[in-house]
mmCIF file of C-alpha atoms in Angstrom:
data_model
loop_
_atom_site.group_PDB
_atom_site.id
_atom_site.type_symbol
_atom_site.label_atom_id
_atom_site.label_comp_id
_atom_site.label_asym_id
_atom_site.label_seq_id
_atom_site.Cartn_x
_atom_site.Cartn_y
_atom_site.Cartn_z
ATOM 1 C CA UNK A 30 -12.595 -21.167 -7.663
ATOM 2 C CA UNK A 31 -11.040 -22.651 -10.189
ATOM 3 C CA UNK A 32 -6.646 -23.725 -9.610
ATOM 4 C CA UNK A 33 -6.153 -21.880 -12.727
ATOM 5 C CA UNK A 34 -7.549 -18.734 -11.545
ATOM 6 C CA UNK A 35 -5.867 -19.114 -7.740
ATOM 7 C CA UNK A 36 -2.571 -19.216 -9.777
ATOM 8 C CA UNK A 37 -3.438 -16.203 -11.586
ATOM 9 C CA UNK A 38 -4.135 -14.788 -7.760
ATOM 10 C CA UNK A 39 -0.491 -16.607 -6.988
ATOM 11 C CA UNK A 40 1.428 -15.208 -9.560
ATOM 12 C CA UNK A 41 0.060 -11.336 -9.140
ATOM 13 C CA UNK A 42 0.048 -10.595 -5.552
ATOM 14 C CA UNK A 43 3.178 -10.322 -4.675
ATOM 15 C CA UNK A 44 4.009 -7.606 -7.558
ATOM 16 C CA UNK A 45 0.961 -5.750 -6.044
ATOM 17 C CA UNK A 46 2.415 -3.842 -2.789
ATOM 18 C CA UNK A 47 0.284 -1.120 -2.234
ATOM 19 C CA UNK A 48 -1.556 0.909 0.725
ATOM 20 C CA UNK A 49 -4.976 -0.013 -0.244
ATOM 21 C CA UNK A 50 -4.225 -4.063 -2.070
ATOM 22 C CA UNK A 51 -4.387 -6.666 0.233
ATOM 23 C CA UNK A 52 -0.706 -8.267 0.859
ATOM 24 C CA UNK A 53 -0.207 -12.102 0.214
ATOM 25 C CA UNK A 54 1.992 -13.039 3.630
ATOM 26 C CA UNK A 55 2.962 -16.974 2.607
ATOM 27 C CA UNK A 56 1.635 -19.822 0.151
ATOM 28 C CA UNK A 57 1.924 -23.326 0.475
ATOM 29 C CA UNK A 58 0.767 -25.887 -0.989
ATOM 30 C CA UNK A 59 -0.221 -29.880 -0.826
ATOM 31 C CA UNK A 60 -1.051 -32.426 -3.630
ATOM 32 C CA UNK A 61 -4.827 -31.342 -3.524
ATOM 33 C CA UNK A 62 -5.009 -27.974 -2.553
ATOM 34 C CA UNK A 63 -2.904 -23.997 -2.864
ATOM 35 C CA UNK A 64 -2.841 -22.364 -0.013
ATOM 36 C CA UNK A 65 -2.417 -18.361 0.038
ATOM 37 C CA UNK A 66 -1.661 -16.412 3.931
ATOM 38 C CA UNK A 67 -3.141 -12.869 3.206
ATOM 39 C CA UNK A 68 -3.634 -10.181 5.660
ATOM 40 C CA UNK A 69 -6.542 -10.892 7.934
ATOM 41 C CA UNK A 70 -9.200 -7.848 7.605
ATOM 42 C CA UNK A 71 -11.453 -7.733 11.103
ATOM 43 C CA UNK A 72 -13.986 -5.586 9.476
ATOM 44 C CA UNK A 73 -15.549 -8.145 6.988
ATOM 45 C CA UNK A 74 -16.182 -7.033 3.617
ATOM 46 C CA UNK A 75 -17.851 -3.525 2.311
ATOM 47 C CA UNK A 76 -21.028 -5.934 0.642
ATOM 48 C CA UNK A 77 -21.741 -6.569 4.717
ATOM 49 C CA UNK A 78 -21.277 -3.129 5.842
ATOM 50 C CA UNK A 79 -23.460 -1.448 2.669
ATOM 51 C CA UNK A 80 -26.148 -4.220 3.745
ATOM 52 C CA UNK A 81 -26.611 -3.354 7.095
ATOM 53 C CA UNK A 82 -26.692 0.445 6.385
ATOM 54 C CA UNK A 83 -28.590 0.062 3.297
ATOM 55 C CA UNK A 84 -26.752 3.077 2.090
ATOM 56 C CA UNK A 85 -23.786 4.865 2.548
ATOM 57 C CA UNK A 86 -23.315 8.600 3.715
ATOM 58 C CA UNK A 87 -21.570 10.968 0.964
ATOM 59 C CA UNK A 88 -18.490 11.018 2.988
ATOM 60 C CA UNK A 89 -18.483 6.948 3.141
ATOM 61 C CA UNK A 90 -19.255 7.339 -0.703
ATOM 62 C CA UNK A 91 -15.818 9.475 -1.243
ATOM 63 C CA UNK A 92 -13.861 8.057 1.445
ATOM 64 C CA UNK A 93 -13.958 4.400 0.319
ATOM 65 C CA UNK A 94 -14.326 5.503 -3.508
ATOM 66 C CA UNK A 95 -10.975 6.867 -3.285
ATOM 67 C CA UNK A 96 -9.005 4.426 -2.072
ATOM 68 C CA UNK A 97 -10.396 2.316 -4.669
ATOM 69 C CA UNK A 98 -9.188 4.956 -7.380
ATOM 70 C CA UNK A 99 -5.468 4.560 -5.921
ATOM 71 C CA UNK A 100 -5.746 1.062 -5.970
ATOM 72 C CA UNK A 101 -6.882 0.881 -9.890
ATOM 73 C CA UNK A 102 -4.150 3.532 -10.618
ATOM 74 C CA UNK A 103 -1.502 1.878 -9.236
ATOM 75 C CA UNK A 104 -2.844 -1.451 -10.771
ATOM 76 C CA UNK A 105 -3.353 0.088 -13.901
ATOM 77 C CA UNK A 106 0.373 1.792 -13.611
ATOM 78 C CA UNK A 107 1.278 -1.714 -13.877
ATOM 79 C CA UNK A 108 -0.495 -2.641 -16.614
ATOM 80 C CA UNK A 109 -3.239 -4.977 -14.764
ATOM 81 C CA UNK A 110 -6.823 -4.688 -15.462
ATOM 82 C CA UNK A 111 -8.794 -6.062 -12.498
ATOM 83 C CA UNK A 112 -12.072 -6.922 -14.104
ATOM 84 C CA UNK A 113 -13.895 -7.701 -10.775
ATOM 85 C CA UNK A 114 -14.421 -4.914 -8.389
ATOM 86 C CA UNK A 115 -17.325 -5.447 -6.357
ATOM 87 C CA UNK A 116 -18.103 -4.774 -2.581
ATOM 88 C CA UNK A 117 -17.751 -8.208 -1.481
ATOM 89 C CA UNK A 118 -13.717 -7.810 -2.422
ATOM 90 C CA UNK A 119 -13.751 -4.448 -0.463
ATOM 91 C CA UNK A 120 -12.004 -5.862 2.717
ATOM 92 C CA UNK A 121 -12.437 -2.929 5.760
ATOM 93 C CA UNK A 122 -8.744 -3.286 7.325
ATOM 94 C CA UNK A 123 -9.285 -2.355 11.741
ATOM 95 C CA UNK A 124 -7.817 1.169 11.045
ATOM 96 C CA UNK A 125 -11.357 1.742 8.693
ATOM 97 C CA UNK A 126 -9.631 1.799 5.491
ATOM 98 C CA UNK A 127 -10.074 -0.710 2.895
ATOM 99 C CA UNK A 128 -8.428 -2.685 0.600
ATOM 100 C CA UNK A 129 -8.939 -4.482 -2.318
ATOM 101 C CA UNK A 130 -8.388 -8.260 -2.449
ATOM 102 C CA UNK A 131 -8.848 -11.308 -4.690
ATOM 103 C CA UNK A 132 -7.181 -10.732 -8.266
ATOM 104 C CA UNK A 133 -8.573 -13.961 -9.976
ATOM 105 C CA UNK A 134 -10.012 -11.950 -12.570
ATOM 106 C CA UNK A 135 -7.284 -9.682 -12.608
ATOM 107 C CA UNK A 136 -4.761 -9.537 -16.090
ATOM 108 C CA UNK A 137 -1.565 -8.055 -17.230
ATOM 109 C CA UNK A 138 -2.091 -6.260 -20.423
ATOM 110 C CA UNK A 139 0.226 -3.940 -22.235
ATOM 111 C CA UNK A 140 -1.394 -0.861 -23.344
ATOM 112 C CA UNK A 141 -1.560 -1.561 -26.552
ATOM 113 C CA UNK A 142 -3.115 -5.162 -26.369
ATOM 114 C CA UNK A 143 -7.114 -6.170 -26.169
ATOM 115 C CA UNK A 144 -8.847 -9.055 -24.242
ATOM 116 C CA UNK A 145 -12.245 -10.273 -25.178
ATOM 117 C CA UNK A 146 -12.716 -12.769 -21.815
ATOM 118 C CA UNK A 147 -16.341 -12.839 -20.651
ATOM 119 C CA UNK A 148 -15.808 -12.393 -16.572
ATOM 120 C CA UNK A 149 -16.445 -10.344 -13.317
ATOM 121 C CA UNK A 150 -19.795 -10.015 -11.581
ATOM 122 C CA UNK A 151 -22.696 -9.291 -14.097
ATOM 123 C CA UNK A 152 -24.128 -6.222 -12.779
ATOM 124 C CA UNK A 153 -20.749 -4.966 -12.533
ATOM 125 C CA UNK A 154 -20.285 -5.771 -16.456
ATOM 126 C CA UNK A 155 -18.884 -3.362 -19.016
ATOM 127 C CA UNK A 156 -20.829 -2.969 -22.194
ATOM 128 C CA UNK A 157 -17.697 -3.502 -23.971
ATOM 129 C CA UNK A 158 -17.206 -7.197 -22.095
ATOM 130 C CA UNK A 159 -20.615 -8.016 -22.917
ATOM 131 C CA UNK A 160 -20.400 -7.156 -26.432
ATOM 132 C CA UNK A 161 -17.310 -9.051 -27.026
ATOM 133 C CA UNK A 162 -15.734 -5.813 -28.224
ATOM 134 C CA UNK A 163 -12.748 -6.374 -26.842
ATOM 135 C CA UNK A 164 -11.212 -4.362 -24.070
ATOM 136 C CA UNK A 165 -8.776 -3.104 -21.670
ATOM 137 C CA UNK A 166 -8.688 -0.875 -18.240
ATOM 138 C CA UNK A 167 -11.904 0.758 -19.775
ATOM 139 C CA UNK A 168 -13.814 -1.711 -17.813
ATOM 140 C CA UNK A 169 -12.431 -0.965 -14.560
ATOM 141 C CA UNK A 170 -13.589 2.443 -14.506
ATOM 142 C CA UNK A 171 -17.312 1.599 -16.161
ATOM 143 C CA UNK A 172 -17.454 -0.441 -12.424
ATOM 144 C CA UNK A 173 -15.769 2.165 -10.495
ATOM 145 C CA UNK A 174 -18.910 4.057 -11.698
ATOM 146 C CA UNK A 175 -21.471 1.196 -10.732
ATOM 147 C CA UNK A 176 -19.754 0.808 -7.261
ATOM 148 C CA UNK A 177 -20.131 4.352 -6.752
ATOM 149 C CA UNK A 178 -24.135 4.234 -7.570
ATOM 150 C CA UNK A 179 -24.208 1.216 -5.069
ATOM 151 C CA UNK A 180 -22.661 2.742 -2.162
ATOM 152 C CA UNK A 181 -25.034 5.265 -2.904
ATOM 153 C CA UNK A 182 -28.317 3.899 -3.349
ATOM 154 C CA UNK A 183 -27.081 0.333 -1.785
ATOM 155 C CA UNK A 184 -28.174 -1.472 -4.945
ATOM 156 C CA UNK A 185 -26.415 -1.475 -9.034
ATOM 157 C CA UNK A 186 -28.543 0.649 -11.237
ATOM 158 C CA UNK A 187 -28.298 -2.221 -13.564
ATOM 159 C CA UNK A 188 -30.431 -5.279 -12.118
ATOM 160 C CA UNK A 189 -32.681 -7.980 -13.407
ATOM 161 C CA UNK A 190 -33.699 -11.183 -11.394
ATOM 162 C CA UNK A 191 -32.698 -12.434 -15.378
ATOM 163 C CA UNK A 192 -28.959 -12.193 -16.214
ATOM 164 C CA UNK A 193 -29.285 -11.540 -19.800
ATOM 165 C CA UNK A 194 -31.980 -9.047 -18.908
ATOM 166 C CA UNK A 195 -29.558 -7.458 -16.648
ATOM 167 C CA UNK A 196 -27.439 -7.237 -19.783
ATOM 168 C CA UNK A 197 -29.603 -6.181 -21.740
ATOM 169 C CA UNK A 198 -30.223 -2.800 -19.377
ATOM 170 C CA UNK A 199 -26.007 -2.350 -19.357
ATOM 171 C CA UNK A 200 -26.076 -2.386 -23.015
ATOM 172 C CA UNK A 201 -28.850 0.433 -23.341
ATOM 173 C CA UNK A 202 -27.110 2.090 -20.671
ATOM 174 C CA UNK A 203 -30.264 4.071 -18.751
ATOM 175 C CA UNK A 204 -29.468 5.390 -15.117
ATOM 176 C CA UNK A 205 -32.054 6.396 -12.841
ATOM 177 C CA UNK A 206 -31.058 8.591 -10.019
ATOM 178 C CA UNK A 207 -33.161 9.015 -7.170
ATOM 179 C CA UNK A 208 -33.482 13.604 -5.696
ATOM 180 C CA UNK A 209 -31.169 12.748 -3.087
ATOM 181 C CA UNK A 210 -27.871 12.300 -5.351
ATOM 182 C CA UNK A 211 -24.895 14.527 -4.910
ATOM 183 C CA UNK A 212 -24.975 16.166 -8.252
ATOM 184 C CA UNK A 213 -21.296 16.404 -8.315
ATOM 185 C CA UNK A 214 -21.464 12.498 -7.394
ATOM 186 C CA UNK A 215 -24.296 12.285 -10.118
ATOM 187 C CA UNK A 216 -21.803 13.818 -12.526
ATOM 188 C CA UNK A 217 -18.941 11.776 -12.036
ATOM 189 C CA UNK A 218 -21.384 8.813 -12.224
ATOM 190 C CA UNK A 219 -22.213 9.526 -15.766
ATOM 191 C CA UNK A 220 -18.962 9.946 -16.842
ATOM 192 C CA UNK A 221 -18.041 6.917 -15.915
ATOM 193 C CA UNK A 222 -21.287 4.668 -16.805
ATOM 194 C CA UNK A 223 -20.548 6.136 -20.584
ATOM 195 C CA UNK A 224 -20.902 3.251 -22.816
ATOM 196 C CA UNK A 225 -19.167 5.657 -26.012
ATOM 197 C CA UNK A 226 -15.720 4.926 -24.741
ATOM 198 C CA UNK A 227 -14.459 7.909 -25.927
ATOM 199 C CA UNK A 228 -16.509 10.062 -23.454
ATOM 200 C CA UNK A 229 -16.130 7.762 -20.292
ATOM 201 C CA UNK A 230 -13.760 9.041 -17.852
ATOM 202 C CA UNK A 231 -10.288 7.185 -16.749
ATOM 203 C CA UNK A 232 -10.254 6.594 -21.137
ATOM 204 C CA UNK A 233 -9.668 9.886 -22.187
ATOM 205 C CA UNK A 234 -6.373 11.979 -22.758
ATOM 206 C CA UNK A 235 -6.238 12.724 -18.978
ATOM 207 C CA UNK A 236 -6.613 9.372 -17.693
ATOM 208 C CA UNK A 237 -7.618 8.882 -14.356
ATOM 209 C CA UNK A 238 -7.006 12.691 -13.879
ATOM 210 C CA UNK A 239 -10.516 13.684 -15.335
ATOM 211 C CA UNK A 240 -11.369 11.543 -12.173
ATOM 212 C CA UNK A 241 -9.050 12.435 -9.536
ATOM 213 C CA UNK A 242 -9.807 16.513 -10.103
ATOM 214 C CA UNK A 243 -13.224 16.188 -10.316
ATOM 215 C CA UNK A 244 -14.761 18.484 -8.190
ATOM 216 C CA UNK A 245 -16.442 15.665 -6.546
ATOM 217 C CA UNK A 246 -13.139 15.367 -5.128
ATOM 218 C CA UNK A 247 -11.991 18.618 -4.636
ATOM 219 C CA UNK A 248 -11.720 18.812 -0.761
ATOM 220 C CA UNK A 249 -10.195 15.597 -0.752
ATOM 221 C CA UNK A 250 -6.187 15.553 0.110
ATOM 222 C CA UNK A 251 -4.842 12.488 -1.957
ATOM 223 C CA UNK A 252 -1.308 12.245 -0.238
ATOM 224 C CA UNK A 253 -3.203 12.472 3.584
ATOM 225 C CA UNK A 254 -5.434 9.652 2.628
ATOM 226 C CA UNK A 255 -2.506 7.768 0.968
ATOM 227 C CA UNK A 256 -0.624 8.214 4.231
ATOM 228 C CA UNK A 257 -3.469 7.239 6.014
ATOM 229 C CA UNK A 258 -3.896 10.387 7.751
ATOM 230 C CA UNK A 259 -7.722 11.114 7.483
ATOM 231 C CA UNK A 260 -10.162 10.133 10.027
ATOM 232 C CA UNK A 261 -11.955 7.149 8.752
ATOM 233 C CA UNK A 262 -15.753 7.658 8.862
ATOM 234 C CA UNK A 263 -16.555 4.320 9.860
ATOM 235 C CA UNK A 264 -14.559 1.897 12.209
ATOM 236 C CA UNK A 265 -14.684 -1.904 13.107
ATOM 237 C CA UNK A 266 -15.860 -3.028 16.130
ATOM 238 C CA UNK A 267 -13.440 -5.690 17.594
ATOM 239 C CA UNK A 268 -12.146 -6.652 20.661
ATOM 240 C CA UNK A 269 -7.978 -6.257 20.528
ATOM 241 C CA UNK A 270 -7.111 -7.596 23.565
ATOM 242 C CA UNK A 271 -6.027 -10.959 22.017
ATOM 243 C CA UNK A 272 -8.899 -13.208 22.578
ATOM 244 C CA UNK A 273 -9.521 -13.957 18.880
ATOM 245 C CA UNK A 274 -7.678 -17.081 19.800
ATOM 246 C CA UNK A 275 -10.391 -18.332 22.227
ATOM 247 C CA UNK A 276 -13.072 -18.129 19.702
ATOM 248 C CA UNK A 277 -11.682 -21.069 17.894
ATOM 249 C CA UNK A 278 -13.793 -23.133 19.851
ATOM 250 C CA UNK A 279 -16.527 -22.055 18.640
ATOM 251 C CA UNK A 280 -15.715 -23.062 15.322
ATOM 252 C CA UNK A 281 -17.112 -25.735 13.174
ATOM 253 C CA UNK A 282 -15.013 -28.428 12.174
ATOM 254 C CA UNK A 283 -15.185 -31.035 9.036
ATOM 255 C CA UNK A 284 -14.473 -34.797 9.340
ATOM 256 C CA UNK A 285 -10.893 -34.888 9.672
ATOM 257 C CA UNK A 286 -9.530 -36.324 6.309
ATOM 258 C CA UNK A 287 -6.874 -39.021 6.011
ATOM 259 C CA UNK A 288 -3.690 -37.648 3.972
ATOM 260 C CA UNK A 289 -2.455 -40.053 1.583
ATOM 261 C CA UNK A 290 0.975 -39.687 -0.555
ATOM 262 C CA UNK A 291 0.489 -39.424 -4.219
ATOM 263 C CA UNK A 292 1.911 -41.562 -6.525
ATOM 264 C CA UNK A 293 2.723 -38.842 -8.724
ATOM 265 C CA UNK A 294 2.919 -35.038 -8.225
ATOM 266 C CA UNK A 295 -0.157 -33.508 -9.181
ATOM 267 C CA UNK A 296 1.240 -29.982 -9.639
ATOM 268 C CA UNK A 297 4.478 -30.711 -10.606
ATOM 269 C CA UNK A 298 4.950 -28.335 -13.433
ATOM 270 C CA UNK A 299 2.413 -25.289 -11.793
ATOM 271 C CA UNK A 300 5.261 -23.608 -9.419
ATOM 272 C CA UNK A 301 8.473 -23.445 -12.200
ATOM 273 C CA UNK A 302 8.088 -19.949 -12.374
ATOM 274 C CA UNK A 303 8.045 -19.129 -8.940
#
């Protein structure tokens, strides 16, 4: 990734201390490279999980969709968009709860302001983004919709081997959902893949109310899952009696690299903020 965009990662982090955000520990840096310490996750990412499942159960579905809905409200309580939820930057934490990591796409826009940046995974694309409509948190919750559809069905229902054909399907907006949907799940689906913004859920009056008392969620206890307090329906694997270490040697290992001092600072004007 681009410096600019670890910067962006830098600089938003640490004003992101939430339950279900991944927390940046140190950062460092040398004359080539930025380093960033973040919590280490020992379940892998949700892209792994949903791949060797193929699809997730309706409890996975609203377990791990509603973390992801605290994470956007409190990001969005903050004024950030995030513009790249995906489940590759699901992390699964050893407890079985997730959190949400890498904020490279991620932006802090007032409510009243409009970004027309092209980014974020394509099938994961607002129509709005594509468009060059200009946007803000609208986005978020068009992808909350898609990730919900993938857990489900383990693919996007927006796909094309062809990226501008994949765009082309966003834009026309046409989901297919197979007998075995939840149809409260279906419904909240549709109300969030709503390419009239003024019908797509998390945009309206409510906010991210019309979500969070769905009746999708209805047996859900938000305070019990924000205190961590619900069973997870799926936990890591790992071995916790401190042999991670020994694993290192297993490990494969590039040429070590001679460190030369620079004649000038590369960076020198990157940090003055911080």
């Amino acid at each position: 990734m681009k410096m600019t965009a670890k910067l962006n990662d830098f600089q938003r982090i640490p004003a992101c201390n939430f339950t279900f955000i991944i927390p940046l520990y140190y950062s460092f840096k040398d004359n080539n490279n930025l380093y960033l310490v973040m919590e280490y996750a020992i379940g892998g990412d949700l892209f792994t999980l949903l791949r060797h499942m193929k699809q997730f159960s309706n409890e996975m579905v609203k377990f791990y969709s509603a973390q992801v809905l605290l994470a956007f409200e409190y990001l969005h309580y903050l004024t950030i968009i995030y513009r790249d939820l995906k489940p590759e930057n699901l992390l699964i934490h050893s407890n079985g709860f997730i959190k949400l990591t890498d904020l490279g796409f991620a932006k802090l826009l007032p409510k009243h302001k409009r970004t027309w940046t092209l980014c974020g995974t394509p099938d994961y694309m607002a129509p709005e983004i594509i468009l060059n409509k200009g946007y803000h948190n609208s986005v978020d919750w068009w992808a909350f919709g898609i990730l919900l559809y993938e857990m489900t069905t383990g693919y996007p229902p927006f796909m094309h081997y062809d990226q501008m054909k994949t765009f082309e399907l966003i834009i026309i907006g046409d989901i297919k959902f197979t007998n075995h949907f939840n149809p409260l799940l279906k419904d909240l689906i549709m109300n969030l893949i709503q390419i009239d913004l003024s019908r797509r859920y998390g945009n309206l009056k409510n906010g991210i109310y019309d979500i969070k008392n769905h009746d999708y969620f209805k047996d859900l206890n938000w305070l019990q899952l924000y205190q961590l307090n619900i069973e997870p329906p799926y936990k890591p694997l790992y071995n916790n009696n401190n042999n991670d270490l020994q694993e290192i040697n297993h490990f494969d290992y590039d040429n070590e690299i001679n460190f030369n001092i620079a004649e000038k600072e590369q960076f020198d004007n990157s940090f003055d903020d911080f």
